[in-house]
Amino acid sequence: FVQKSQKLSSSSNLIYFENVTFIYKKLNRVVFNNINIKIPLGKKIGIIGMTGSGKSTFIDLLMGFVVPTKGEIKINEKLLKDKLNLRKWQNCISHVPQDIYISDISIAENIAFGLSKEEINMFKLKEAAKIAEIHKFIDSLENKYNTNLGERGMQLSGGQRQRLGIARAIYRNTQIIILDEATSALDIETEKRIFENINKSLKNKSIIMITHRPNTLNSFDHIYKIENQIISELK
């Protein structure tokens, strides 16, 4: 459905919002009003907007968790609402939310979430941790990647949890990574290093980043702003 990331090209791989309106019916609130936008895959995409502007709703639409009130969303000219297309599309995505779920298992198992210890490729896992700037912290622990994080990972800081979540998405090796305010607890320098690592190591991946910090997106290919029920391209 979506080509291998090495073959992604901006001309043939597009997310297309066509005359999309979305209304929260319970609140009778219009979030998006007749938006038309084409977003290329295989690029670094930034999404900015004020709190409450609809950034998370946009991601929910993009991932097929909610459907437009009017209009259509297409991936490579195929309708997202088709069940087979939707399942294939969602399998291409790793979503990193602001609040990361941590389970009462080892760090390695939390990064390679859903895999048994025997299935984990430790070389790839450590590479993912290095890109996410969490490897040095893990390596400083007595039991390193075998450290058990306890219930909900309470001993981790917010920034460590977020970096663990980013490492998890990178280890999954999907074609598209969505970072939904996933660096909000990080200082600017750490965030900058992570994106430098991503740009260097994940060249052919689609990275879609929602952030309150526009300066974070300086190295991104395209930047979109959500404001007043529409999305406009800034870069």
Tab-separated table of C-alpha atoms in Angstrom:
chain	number	residue	atom	x	y	z
A	1	PHE	CA	0.000	0.000	0.000
A	2	VAL	CA	2.773	2.383	0.952
A	3	GLN	CA	6.035	1.614	-0.816
A	4	LYS	CA	9.190	0.736	1.095
A	5	SER	CA	10.657	3.857	2.610
A	6	GLN	CA	13.716	3.706	0.336
A	7	LYS	CA	11.400	4.232	-2.639
A	8	LEU	CA	9.240	6.986	-1.220
A	9	SER	CA	9.116	10.062	-3.403
A	10	SER	CA	7.283	13.321	-2.921
A	11	SER	CA	5.692	13.068	-6.377
A	12	SER	CA	3.989	9.680	-5.980
A	13	ASN	CA	3.523	9.300	-2.233
A	14	LEU	CA	1.049	11.795	-0.863
A	15	ILE	CA	-1.365	12.153	1.986
A	16	TYR	CA	-4.222	14.136	0.473
A	17	PHE	CA	-6.929	15.857	2.527
A	18	GLU	CA	-9.664	16.674	0.013
A	19	ASN	CA	-12.402	19.111	1.104
A	20	VAL	CA	-12.145	17.780	4.662
A	21	THR	CA	-14.451	19.181	7.318
A	22	PHE	CA	-14.482	17.772	10.831
A	23	ILE	CA	-17.080	18.686	13.429
A	24	TYR	CA	-17.186	17.439	17.023
A	25	LYS	CA	-20.889	16.673	17.029
A	26	LYS	CA	-21.245	16.429	20.827
A	27	LEU	CA	-19.853	19.935	21.217
A	28	ASN	CA	-21.124	21.163	17.846
A	29	ARG	CA	-17.614	22.554	17.304
A	30	VAL	CA	-16.055	22.898	13.857
A	31	VAL	CA	-12.382	21.870	14.095
A	32	PHE	CA	-11.580	21.895	10.365
A	33	ASN	CA	-13.540	23.597	7.635
A	34	ASN	CA	-13.081	22.412	4.039
A	35	ILE	CA	-9.310	21.872	4.118
A	36	ASN	CA	-7.377	20.825	1.026
A	37	ILE	CA	-3.765	19.876	1.590
A	38	LYS	CA	-1.174	17.517	0.125
A	39	ILE	CA	1.572	16.220	2.422
A	40	PRO	CA	4.488	14.342	0.846
A	41	LEU	CA	5.715	11.118	2.417
A	42	GLY	CA	9.385	10.316	2.921
A	43	LYS	CA	9.946	13.822	4.307
A	44	LYS	CA	10.284	15.559	7.664
A	45	ILE	CA	6.946	17.279	8.315
A	46	GLY	CA	6.286	19.759	11.122
A	47	ILE	CA	2.841	20.709	12.444
A	48	ILE	CA	2.437	23.788	14.641
A	49	GLY	CA	-0.555	25.558	16.154
A	50	MET	CA	-1.922	26.989	19.369
A	51	THR	CA	-3.320	24.752	22.107
A	52	GLY	CA	-6.820	23.705	21.080
A	53	SER	CA	-6.272	24.516	17.397
A	54	GLY	CA	-6.844	20.905	16.323
A	55	LYS	CA	-3.334	19.409	16.077
A	56	SER	CA	-4.245	16.164	17.827
A	57	THR	CA	-7.493	15.917	15.851
A	58	PHE	CA	-5.451	16.267	12.664
A	59	ILE	CA	-3.282	13.322	13.757
A	60	ASP	CA	-6.397	11.285	14.629
A	61	LEU	CA	-7.740	11.965	11.123
A	62	LEU	CA	-4.396	11.139	9.570
A	63	MET	CA	-4.182	7.819	11.414
A	64	GLY	CA	-7.795	6.922	10.642
A	65	PHE	CA	-8.932	6.956	14.279
A	66	VAL	CA	-11.704	9.388	13.347
A	67	VAL	CA	-13.292	10.017	9.959
A	68	PRO	CA	-14.074	13.378	8.327
A	69	THR	CA	-17.566	14.769	8.740
A	70	LYS	CA	-17.282	15.721	5.069
A	71	GLY	CA	-14.602	15.154	2.431
A	72	GLU	CA	-12.032	12.409	1.953
A	73	ILE	CA	-8.517	11.466	2.993
A	74	LYS	CA	-6.426	9.565	0.454
A	75	ILE	CA	-3.016	7.896	0.684
A	76	ASN	CA	-1.467	7.444	-2.751
A	77	GLU	CA	-4.910	8.016	-4.308
A	78	LYS	CA	-6.457	5.233	-2.194
A	79	LEU	CA	-9.273	6.122	0.185
A	80	LEU	CA	-8.216	5.808	3.810
A	81	LYS	CA	-11.712	4.780	4.931
A	82	ASP	CA	-11.409	1.472	3.038
A	83	LYS	CA	-10.796	-1.095	5.814
A	84	LEU	CA	-7.964	-2.941	4.045
A	85	ASN	CA	-6.204	0.317	3.118
A	86	LEU	CA	-6.663	1.639	6.664
A	87	ARG	CA	-5.153	-1.463	8.264
A	88	LYS	CA	-2.135	-1.409	5.928
A	89	TRP	CA	-1.661	2.322	6.513
A	90	GLN	CA	-1.815	2.019	10.303
A	91	ASN	CA	0.744	-0.810	10.178
A	92	CYS	CA	3.157	1.654	8.540
A	93	ILE	CA	2.930	4.084	11.481
A	94	SER	CA	4.578	4.352	14.892
A	95	HIS	CA	2.783	6.933	17.027
A	96	VAL	CA	4.639	8.525	19.953
A	97	PRO	CA	2.223	10.426	22.224
A	98	GLN	CA	3.152	13.017	24.844
A	99	ASP	CA	2.555	10.506	27.670
A	100	ILE	CA	4.430	7.251	27.101
A	101	TYR	CA	3.075	3.950	28.374
A	102	ILE	CA	5.714	2.090	30.414
A	103	SER	CA	5.204	-1.508	31.509
A	104	ASP	CA	6.603	-3.369	34.534
A	105	ILE	CA	9.279	-5.148	32.474
A	106	SER	CA	12.898	-4.480	31.508
A	107	ILE	CA	14.052	-1.411	29.584
A	108	ALA	CA	14.901	-3.619	26.587
A	109	GLU	CA	11.399	-5.136	26.601
A	110	ASN	CA	9.838	-1.681	26.936
A	111	ILE	CA	11.704	-0.446	23.850
A	112	ALA	CA	11.007	-3.626	21.852
A	113	PHE	CA	7.440	-3.569	23.141
A	114	GLY	CA	5.446	-6.703	22.346
A	115	LEU	CA	8.505	-8.874	21.667
A	116	SER	CA	9.901	-11.559	23.951
A	117	LYS	CA	13.481	-11.269	25.198
A	118	GLU	CA	14.533	-13.956	22.711
A	119	GLU	CA	13.154	-11.959	19.781
A	120	ILE	CA	14.978	-8.713	20.599
A	121	ASN	CA	17.868	-7.628	18.370
A	122	MET	CA	20.054	-5.892	20.941
A	123	PHE	CA	22.301	-4.210	18.370
A	124	LYS	CA	19.331	-2.543	16.649
A	125	LEU	CA	17.768	-1.742	20.000
A	126	LYS	CA	20.890	0.055	21.238
A	127	GLU	CA	21.132	1.955	17.943
A	128	ALA	CA	17.539	3.145	18.421
A	129	ALA	CA	18.365	4.204	21.987
A	130	LYS	CA	21.406	6.148	20.774
A	131	ILE	CA	19.323	8.038	18.195
A	132	ALA	CA	16.793	8.848	20.935
A	133	GLU	CA	19.608	10.064	23.252
A	134	ILE	CA	18.674	7.582	26.004
A	135	HIS	CA	21.537	5.049	25.614
A	136	LYS	CA	23.998	6.839	27.937
A	137	PHE	CA	21.441	6.948	30.736
A	138	ILE	CA	20.590	3.245	30.313
A	139	ASP	CA	24.264	2.300	30.126
A	140	SER	CA	24.897	4.093	33.442
A	141	LEU	CA	22.452	1.828	35.292
A	142	GLU	CA	23.735	-1.213	37.166
A	143	ASN	CA	21.644	-3.658	35.115
A	144	LYS	CA	21.678	-1.524	31.975
A	145	TYR	CA	19.048	-2.720	29.452
A	146	ASN	CA	17.934	-5.477	31.859
A	147	THR	CA	16.852	-2.881	34.438
A	148	ASN	CA	13.240	-3.437	35.432
A	149	LEU	CA	11.279	-0.193	35.271
A	150	GLY	CA	8.652	-1.102	37.847
A	151	GLU	CA	4.985	-0.227	37.741
A	152	ARG	CA	4.383	2.462	35.079
A	153	GLY	CA	8.103	3.336	35.148
A	154	MET	CA	7.640	5.707	38.068
A	155	GLN	CA	11.395	6.163	38.625
A	156	LEU	CA	11.832	7.687	35.165
A	157	SER	CA	11.598	11.434	34.548
A	158	GLY	CA	9.199	12.766	31.938
A	159	GLY	CA	12.059	13.374	29.519
A	160	GLN	CA	13.439	9.849	29.982
A	161	ARG	CA	10.001	8.368	29.341
A	162	GLN	CA	9.663	10.403	26.150
A	163	ARG	CA	13.099	9.370	24.903
A	164	LEU	CA	12.207	5.745	25.627
A	165	GLY	CA	9.031	6.209	23.567
A	166	ILE	CA	11.012	7.656	20.657
A	167	ALA	CA	13.487	4.737	20.854
A	168	ARG	CA	10.496	2.349	20.778
A	169	ALA	CA	9.169	3.945	17.593
A	170	ILE	CA	12.601	3.873	15.934
A	171	TYR	CA	13.137	0.217	16.871
A	172	ARG	CA	9.786	-0.732	15.300
A	173	ASN	CA	11.295	0.464	12.012
A	174	THR	CA	8.030	1.613	10.458
A	175	GLN	CA	8.027	3.910	7.439
A	176	ILE	CA	6.224	6.704	9.289
A	177	ILE	CA	6.871	8.033	12.793
A	178	ILE	CA	4.383	10.499	14.300
A	179	LEU	CA	5.705	12.503	17.247
A	180	ASP	CA	2.703	14.063	18.986
A	181	GLU	CA	4.258	16.610	21.400
A	182	ALA	CA	6.650	13.725	22.134
A	183	THR	CA	9.562	15.998	23.118
A	184	SER	CA	7.633	18.439	25.322
A	185	ALA	CA	9.463	17.340	28.497
A	186	LEU	CA	12.932	17.608	26.930
A	187	ASP	CA	15.279	20.563	27.113
A	188	ILE	CA	15.964	22.310	23.816
A	189	GLU	CA	19.533	20.971	23.471
A	190	THR	CA	18.490	17.312	23.902
A	191	GLU	CA	15.601	17.787	21.498
A	192	LYS	CA	17.993	19.335	18.964
A	193	ARG	CA	20.422	16.393	19.248
A	194	ILE	CA	17.609	13.888	18.739
A	195	PHE	CA	16.516	15.584	15.536
A	196	GLU	CA	20.073	15.814	14.287
A	197	ASN	CA	20.325	12.052	14.898
A	198	ILE	CA	17.012	11.423	13.146
A	199	ASN	CA	18.028	13.502	10.124
A	200	LYS	CA	21.317	11.619	9.875
A	201	SER	CA	20.122	8.088	10.606
A	202	LEU	CA	16.530	7.991	9.329
A	203	LYS	CA	16.885	9.790	6.007
A	204	ASN	CA	14.105	7.973	4.143
A	205	LYS	CA	11.561	7.861	6.950
A	206	SER	CA	8.499	10.069	7.128
A	207	ILE	CA	8.661	12.016	10.396
A	208	ILE	CA	5.514	13.965	11.313
A	209	MET	CA	6.134	16.173	14.329
A	210	ILE	CA	3.640	18.196	16.355
A	211	THR	CA	5.326	20.774	18.545
A	212	HIS	CA	4.842	24.080	20.360
A	213	ARG	CA	8.450	24.998	19.518
A	214	PRO	CA	8.710	26.261	15.924
A	215	ASN	CA	12.523	26.490	16.198
A	216	THR	CA	12.612	22.704	16.528
A	217	LEU	CA	11.481	22.469	12.922
A	218	ASN	CA	14.281	24.482	11.277
A	219	SER	CA	15.738	21.365	9.658
A	220	PHE	CA	12.363	19.994	8.524
A	221	ASP	CA	11.327	19.831	4.855
A	222	HIS	CA	7.789	21.166	5.273
A	223	ILE	CA	5.998	23.047	8.043
A	224	TYR	CA	2.223	23.383	8.321
A	225	LYS	CA	0.273	25.654	10.641
A	226	ILE	CA	-3.185	24.874	12.017
A	227	GLU	CA	-5.191	28.014	12.737
A	228	ASN	CA	-8.799	29.165	12.432
A	229	GLN	CA	-10.093	25.753	11.227
A	230	ILE	CA	-7.639	25.527	8.311
A	231	ILE	CA	-4.138	24.202	7.626
A	232	SER	CA	-1.666	26.310	5.684
A	233	GLU	CA	1.832	25.466	4.503
A	234	LEU	CA	4.522	27.794	5.891
A	235	LYS	CA	7.506	26.063	4.301
